[in-house]
C-alpha cells in the first residue's frame, strides 16, 4: 500500500527548501511544512487509542494550520476527517459522531464554534489547538475532554508512517437526512495520482490553485497532486477569491482547478478578456457540468492553456474521466462539454434499469469499476450504490452506480445528460433533495414539501434551491428556521406556499412541473 503523502515526503528529501505553500501571503517550504507538522505529530503520538481505523477530525479555515494538521494526522496513521466551520452545528456534530474520531485538531479561527461543539459532543475527545501555545480559558471548565496546545509538543527524531488503509473520510448528502460518510483508501488515492500525473505531467515549476473548501473532495486533488510533483500550492484569501484574475496574474499561476461556476461567474462579470490569463498552462474543471460557452470564453482568456473537463463522484476518488476541450474540434458540441474517456485502467458500463448494457449511443446509467472505487460508506450501503455484477463476456466485478445519466459517441466519448434520481448539483456540491425537504418538515411539521433547483445553467447546475409547502405558514420565518439547519450551499433562496403539490401519472410529486414554474417564471414567486 502506498501512503497518499509518500510523494510529499519524497519532496521533503529532494527539494526541502522549495516553496510548497502560500497562504495569507506567507510562504512555507517543504521542510517548514514538514517540521511544523512534526510538532503536531508529537502530540497525537502521545495519545493511546486502540482502534482499527483511528480517525482525526480537523476543524479549520484553510489556514496554514489546516495543511500542517492534515500532514501530521495522516503521517501518524489517522484517517483525515475535515470539518467545515461554515456548516450548521448540528450537521458538524453528526459528522463527528459518525466518524468516531477520537482526536480533534482546531485552529484558532474556529475557537468560538469549537466551544459550542464540544459542549454537545457525546464522546470524550483529545482536542489540540494547533496554532496556540496557551489554551483558551473556557477549556479549563471542560473536564469531559482532554485539551492540548502547542506548548505540549516535543521534538521527534524520526517520524513513523503508519499504514492505516483509510486515507480520508468525506461526507455527502444522504437520503435519510443524515450525511453519508464515504471512505477513501490510500490505494484509491494512489491510483488517482498515477492517472493525473500520466495525463498532465505537473512538475516542480508549477504553481497550483487551491480554491475548494477542505470538505470538498476536489481539495484533495489540489493538495496531493501539487505536493507529489514538488509544485507550490497557492491558497487565496476570501477577499482574493473575489479577484481571481488578479490573483492568477500576481502569482503567475500555471495550474488552475475549480468548479465551472467559478469560471461562469468571472465570465458574467466580464473578466475573461482575451489573454487575461496568459500564465496558465493547464486549466481543469470538475464538480459540475461545464457549459460549452464558458469553456470557449476561458480558452480565449487563457490561450496558452490546455483545458480539460474532469468528471468523477466522490465514491470514485475525485475524478475518473477527462475530456480535452479543443476549440476547432469542439466547436460543434452541445451546450455541455462531454466528460470524455474513463481513465484507461478503469472500466465502465452504460446500463438500463435492469443492468442490461444499452445500445451504443443510447442513454443509461453510468457504472464504474476499478482501483479508484471507494470500499463504501461507514453506515452501510442502503441504496445499493455498490454492486457485484458479472456482465456477459466479462469477469464479475464490484461496480459503483453513479446515478448519472450518460450516452456515448465515437468522437467525444461519454456525454453527461443529468441525474437519474433526485440528487442535484448546487454550485458544485451534491445535494439530496430529500435532505432539504426533511429539514423543512422538521421545522414546520408539514409533510407536503417539495424542493427544486432554481436558476439552472446550460449544464443543469443550480445556483440555489426553492421550496414549495402546502399549508398556511409564514414563509419568511420558515426559510430562516430551515436555513439554520442547512449548510450554506444547501440553503433555500425562496419558499412558496401552494394549495396542492402536482402529481405525475405514478401518483408521485411532479418535480418537473415545479421546476418549470421556478425556472421559467410561469407564476410569480414570493419569499
CSV table of N, CA and C in Angstrom, one decimal, residues 54-148:
chain,number,residue,atom,x,y,z
A,54,UNK,N,-8.1,4.5,13.4
A,54,UNK,CA,-8.1,5.7,14.1
A,54,UNK,C,-8.4,6.9,13.2
A,55,UNK,N,-9.3,7.8,13.6
A,55,UNK,CA,-9.7,9.0,12.8
A,55,UNK,C,-9.4,10.3,13.5
A,56,UNK,N,-9.0,11.2,12.8
A,56,UNK,CA,-8.7,12.6,13.3
A,56,UNK,C,-9.5,13.6,12.6
A,57,UNK,N,-10.4,14.3,13.3
A,57,UNK,CA,-11.1,15.4,12.7
A,57,UNK,C,-10.4,16.7,12.8
A,58,UNK,N,-10.5,17.5,11.7
A,58,UNK,CA,-9.8,18.8,11.7
A,58,UNK,C,-10.8,19.9,11.4
A,59,UNK,N,-10.9,20.8,12.3
A,59,UNK,CA,-11.8,22.0,12.2
A,59,UNK,C,-11.0,23.2,11.9
A,60,UNK,N,-11.0,23.7,10.7
A,60,UNK,CA,-10.1,24.8,10.3
A,60,UNK,C,-10.7,25.6,9.2
A,61,UNK,N,-10.0,26.7,8.9
A,61,UNK,CA,-10.5,27.7,7.9
A,61,UNK,C,-9.5,27.9,6.7
A,62,UNK,N,-8.9,26.8,6.2
A,62,UNK,CA,-7.9,27.0,5.1
A,62,UNK,C,-6.8,27.9,5.5
A,63,UNK,N,-6.3,27.7,6.7
A,63,UNK,CA,-5.1,28.4,7.2
A,63,UNK,C,-3.9,27.6,7.0
A,64,UNK,N,-2.8,28.1,7.3
A,64,UNK,CA,-1.5,27.3,7.4
A,64,UNK,C,-1.7,26.1,8.2
A,65,UNK,N,-2.4,26.2,9.3
A,65,UNK,CA,-2.5,25.1,10.3
A,65,UNK,C,-3.4,24.0,9.7
A,66,UNK,N,-4.3,24.3,8.7
A,66,UNK,CA,-5.1,23.3,8.1
A,66,UNK,C,-4.2,22.3,7.4
A,67,UNK,N,-3.2,22.7,6.7
A,67,UNK,CA,-2.3,21.8,5.9
A,67,UNK,C,-1.3,21.1,6.8
A,68,UNK,N,-0.8,21.7,7.8
A,68,UNK,CA,0.1,21.0,8.7
A,68,UNK,C,-0.6,20.0,9.5
A,69,UNK,N,-1.9,20.3,9.8
A,69,UNK,CA,-2.7,19.3,10.6
A,69,UNK,C,-3.0,18.1,9.7
A,70,UNK,N,-3.3,18.3,8.5
A,70,UNK,CA,-3.6,17.2,7.5
A,70,UNK,C,-2.3,16.3,7.5
A,71,UNK,N,-1.2,16.9,7.3
A,71,UNK,CA,0.1,16.2,7.1
A,71,UNK,C,0.3,15.4,8.4
A,72,UNK,N,0.2,16.1,9.6
A,72,UNK,CA,0.5,15.4,10.8
A,72,UNK,C,-0.4,14.2,11.1
A,73,UNK,N,-1.7,14.4,10.9
A,73,UNK,CA,-2.6,13.3,11.3
A,73,UNK,C,-2.5,12.1,10.4
A,74,UNK,N,-2.3,12.3,9.1
A,74,UNK,CA,-2.2,11.2,8.2
A,74,UNK,C,-0.9,10.5,8.3
A,75,UNK,N,0.2,11.2,8.5
A,75,UNK,CA,1.5,10.5,8.7
A,75,UNK,C,1.6,9.7,9.9
A,76,UNK,N,0.9,10.1,11.0
A,76,UNK,CA,0.8,9.3,12.2
A,76,UNK,C,0.0,8.1,12.0
A,77,UNK,N,-0.9,8.1,11.0
A,77,UNK,CA,-1.7,6.9,10.7
A,77,UNK,C,-3.1,7.0,10.9
A,78,UNK,N,-3.6,8.3,11.1
A,78,UNK,CA,-5.0,8.5,11.3
A,78,UNK,C,-5.7,8.8,10.0
A,79,UNK,N,-7.0,8.5,10.0
A,79,UNK,CA,-7.8,8.9,8.8
A,79,UNK,C,-8.2,10.4,8.9
A,80,UNK,N,-7.9,11.1,7.9
A,80,UNK,CA,-8.2,12.6,7.8
A,80,UNK,C,-9.7,12.8,7.7
A,81,UNK,N,-10.3,13.6,8.6
A,81,UNK,CA,-11.7,13.9,8.5
A,81,UNK,C,-11.9,15.4,8.6
A,82,UNK,N,-12.0,16.1,7.5
A,82,UNK,CA,-12.2,17.6,7.5
A,82,UNK,C,-13.6,18.0,8.0
A,83,UNK,N,-13.7,19.0,8.8
A,83,UNK,CA,-14.9,19.6,9.2
A,83,UNK,C,-15.0,21.0,8.7
A,84,UNK,N,-16.2,21.5,8.4
A,84,UNK,CA,-16.3,22.8,7.9
A,84,UNK,C,-16.9,23.8,8.9
A,85,UNK,N,-16.2,24.8,9.3
A,85,UNK,CA,-16.8,25.8,10.3
A,85,UNK,C,-18.0,26.5,9.8
A,86,UNK,N,-18.3,26.5,8.5
A,86,UNK,CA,-19.5,27.2,8.0
A,86,UNK,C,-20.7,26.4,8.0
A,87,UNK,N,-20.6,25.1,8.3
A,87,UNK,CA,-21.7,24.2,8.4
A,87,UNK,C,-22.5,24.4,9.7
A,88,UNK,N,-23.8,24.1,9.7
A,88,UNK,CA,-24.5,24.2,11.0
A,88,UNK,C,-24.0,23.3,12.0
A,89,UNK,N,-24.1,23.7,13.3
A,89,UNK,CA,-23.5,22.9,14.4
A,89,UNK,C,-24.1,21.5,14.4
A,90,UNK,N,-25.4,21.3,14.2
A,90,UNK,CA,-26.0,20.0,14.3
A,90,UNK,C,-25.4,19.1,13.2
A,91,UNK,N,-25.1,19.6,12.0
A,91,UNK,CA,-24.5,18.8,11.0
A,91,UNK,C,-23.1,18.4,11.4
A,92,UNK,N,-22.3,19.3,11.9
A,92,UNK,CA,-21.0,19.0,12.3
A,92,UNK,C,-20.9,18.0,13.4
A,93,UNK,N,-21.9,18.1,14.3
A,93,UNK,CA,-22.0,17.1,15.4
A,93,UNK,C,-22.3,15.7,14.8
A,94,UNK,N,-23.2,15.6,13.8
A,94,UNK,CA,-23.5,14.3,13.2
A,94,UNK,C,-22.2,13.8,12.5
A,95,UNK,N,-21.5,14.6,11.8
A,95,UNK,CA,-20.3,14.2,11.1
A,95,UNK,C,-19.2,13.7,12.1
A,96,UNK,N,-19.1,14.4,13.2
A,96,UNK,CA,-18.1,14.0,14.2
A,96,UNK,C,-18.5,12.7,14.8
A,97,UNK,N,-19.7,12.5,15.1
A,97,UNK,CA,-20.2,11.3,15.7
A,97,UNK,C,-20.1,10.1,14.8
A,98,UNK,N,-20.5,10.3,13.5
A,98,UNK,CA,-20.4,9.2,12.6
A,98,UNK,C,-19.0,8.7,12.3
A,99,UNK,N,-18.1,9.7,12.3
A,99,UNK,CA,-16.7,9.4,12.0
A,99,UNK,C,-16.0,8.6,13.2
A,100,UNK,N,-16.6,8.7,14.4
A,100,UNK,CA,-16.0,8.1,15.6
A,100,UNK,C,-14.6,8.6,15.8
A,101,UNK,N,-14.3,9.8,15.4
A,101,UNK,CA,-13.0,10.4,15.6
A,101,UNK,C,-12.7,10.5,17.1
A,102,UNK,N,-11.5,10.2,17.5
A,102,UNK,CA,-11.1,10.4,18.9
A,102,UNK,C,-10.2,11.6,19.1
A,103,UNK,N,-9.7,12.2,18.0
A,103,UNK,CA,-8.9,13.3,18.1
A,103,UNK,C,-9.5,14.5,17.3
A,104,UNK,N,-9.4,15.7,17.8
A,104,UNK,CA,-9.9,16.8,17.1
A,104,UNK,C,-8.9,17.9,17.1
A,105,UNK,N,-8.4,18.3,15.9
A,105,UNK,CA,-7.4,19.4,15.7
A,105,UNK,C,-8.2,20.7,15.4
A,106,UNK,N,-7.9,21.8,16.0
A,106,UNK,CA,-8.6,23.0,15.8
A,106,UNK,C,-7.6,24.1,15.6
A,107,UNK,N,-7.9,25.0,14.7
A,107,UNK,CA,-7.1,26.3,14.6
A,107,UNK,C,-7.9,27.4,15.2
A,108,UNK,N,-7.2,28.4,15.6
A,108,UNK,CA,-7.8,29.5,16.5
A,108,UNK,C,-9.0,30.2,15.8
A,109,UNK,N,-9.0,30.2,14.5
A,109,UNK,CA,-10.1,30.9,13.8
A,109,UNK,C,-11.5,30.2,14.1
A,110,UNK,N,-11.4,29.0,14.5
A,110,UNK,CA,-12.7,28.2,14.8
A,110,UNK,C,-12.9,28.1,16.3
A,111,UNK,N,-12.2,28.8,17.1
A,111,UNK,CA,-12.3,28.6,18.6
A,111,UNK,C,-13.8,28.8,19.1
A,112,UNK,N,-14.5,29.8,18.6
A,112,UNK,CA,-15.8,30.1,19.0
A,112,UNK,C,-16.8,28.9,18.7
A,113,UNK,N,-16.7,28.4,17.5
A,113,UNK,CA,-17.5,27.2,17.2
A,113,UNK,C,-17.1,26.0,18.0
A,114,UNK,N,-15.8,25.8,18.2
A,114,UNK,CA,-15.3,24.7,18.9
A,114,UNK,C,-15.9,24.6,20.3
A,115,UNK,N,-16.0,25.7,21.0
A,115,UNK,CA,-16.6,25.7,22.4
A,115,UNK,C,-18.0,25.2,22.4
A,116,UNK,N,-18.8,25.7,21.4
A,116,UNK,CA,-20.2,25.2,21.3
A,116,UNK,C,-20.3,23.8,20.9
A,117,UNK,N,-19.4,23.4,20.0
A,117,UNK,CA,-19.4,22.0,19.6
A,117,UNK,C,-19.0,21.0,20.7
A,118,UNK,N,-18.0,21.3,21.4
A,118,UNK,CA,-17.5,20.4,22.4
A,118,UNK,C,-18.5,20.3,23.6
A,119,UNK,N,-19.3,21.3,23.8
A,119,UNK,CA,-20.3,21.2,24.9
A,119,UNK,C,-21.3,20.1,24.6
A,120,UNK,N,-21.5,19.7,23.3
A,120,UNK,CA,-22.5,18.8,22.9
A,120,UNK,C,-22.0,17.4,22.4
A,121,UNK,N,-20.7,17.3,22.3
A,121,UNK,CA,-20.1,16.0,21.8
A,121,UNK,C,-20.3,15.0,22.9
A,122,UNK,N,-20.7,13.8,22.5
A,122,UNK,CA,-21.1,12.7,23.4
A,122,UNK,C,-20.0,11.8,23.9
A,123,UNK,N,-18.8,11.8,23.1
A,123,UNK,CA,-17.7,11.0,23.5
A,123,UNK,C,-16.5,11.9,23.8
A,124,UNK,N,-15.7,11.5,24.8
A,124,UNK,CA,-14.5,12.3,25.2
A,124,UNK,C,-13.5,12.3,24.0
A,125,UNK,N,-13.0,13.5,23.8
A,125,UNK,CA,-12.0,13.7,22.7
A,125,UNK,C,-10.7,14.2,23.2
A,126,UNK,N,-9.6,13.9,22.5
A,126,UNK,CA,-8.3,14.6,22.6
A,126,UNK,C,-8.3,15.8,21.7
A,127,UNK,N,-8.3,17.0,22.3
A,127,UNK,CA,-8.5,18.2,21.5
A,127,UNK,C,-7.2,19.0,21.5
A,128,UNK,N,-6.7,19.3,20.3
A,128,UNK,CA,-5.4,20.0,20.1
A,128,UNK,C,-5.6,21.3,19.4
A,129,UNK,N,-5.2,22.4,20.0
A,129,UNK,CA,-5.2,23.7,19.4
A,129,UNK,C,-3.9,23.9,18.7
A,130,UNK,N,-3.9,23.7,17.4
A,130,UNK,CA,-2.6,23.6,16.6
A,130,UNK,C,-1.9,24.9,16.3
A,131,UNK,N,-2.4,26.0,16.7
A,131,UNK,CA,-1.7,27.3,16.5
A,131,UNK,C,-1.7,28.1,17.7
A,132,UNK,N,-2.0,27.5,18.9
A,132,UNK,CA,-2.0,28.3,20.2
A,132,UNK,C,-1.0,27.6,21.1
A,133,UNK,N,-0.3,28.4,21.9
A,133,UNK,CA,0.6,27.9,22.9
A,133,UNK,C,0.0,28.1,24.3
A,134,UNK,N,-1.2,28.7,24.4
A,134,UNK,CA,-1.9,28.7,25.6
A,134,UNK,C,-3.4,28.4,25.3
A,135,UNK,N,-3.9,27.5,26.2
A,135,UNK,CA,-5.3,27.1,26.0
A,135,UNK,C,-6.3,28.3,26.2
A,136,UNK,N,-7.4,28.4,25.5
A,136,UNK,CA,-8.4,29.3,25.8
A,136,UNK,C,-9.0,29.0,27.2
A,137,UNK,N,-9.4,30.0,27.9
A,137,UNK,CA,-9.8,29.9,29.3
A,137,UNK,C,-11.0,28.9,29.5
A,138,UNK,N,-11.9,28.9,28.5
A,138,UNK,CA,-13.1,28.0,28.6
A,138,UNK,C,-12.7,26.5,28.6
A,139,UNK,N,-11.5,26.2,28.1
A,139,UNK,CA,-11.1,24.7,28.1
A,139,UNK,C,-11.0,24.2,29.5
A,140,UNK,N,-10.7,25.0,30.5
A,140,UNK,CA,-10.5,24.5,31.9
A,140,UNK,C,-11.8,24.2,32.6
A,141,UNK,N,-12.9,24.6,32.0
A,141,UNK,CA,-14.2,24.2,32.5
A,141,UNK,C,-14.8,22.9,32.0
A,142,UNK,N,-14.0,22.3,31.0
A,142,UNK,CA,-14.5,21.1,30.3
A,142,UNK,C,-13.6,19.9,30.8
A,143,UNK,N,-14.1,19.2,31.8
A,143,UNK,CA,-13.4,18.0,32.3
A,143,UNK,C,-13.7,16.8,31.5
A,144,UNK,N,-14.7,16.9,30.6
A,144,UNK,CA,-15.0,15.7,29.8
A,144,UNK,C,-14.0,15.4,28.7
A,145,UNK,N,-13.3,16.4,28.2
A,145,UNK,CA,-12.3,16.3,27.1
A,145,UNK,C,-10.9,16.6,27.7
A,146,UNK,N,-9.9,16.1,26.9
A,146,UNK,CA,-8.5,16.4,27.2
A,146,UNK,C,-8.1,17.5,26.2
A,147,UNK,N,-7.5,18.6,26.7
A,147,UNK,CA,-7.1,19.7,25.8
A,147,UNK,C,-5.5,19.8,25.8
A,148,UNK,N,-5.0,20.2,24.6
A,148,UNK,CA,-3.6,20.3,24.4
A,148,UNK,C,-3.4,21.6,23.6
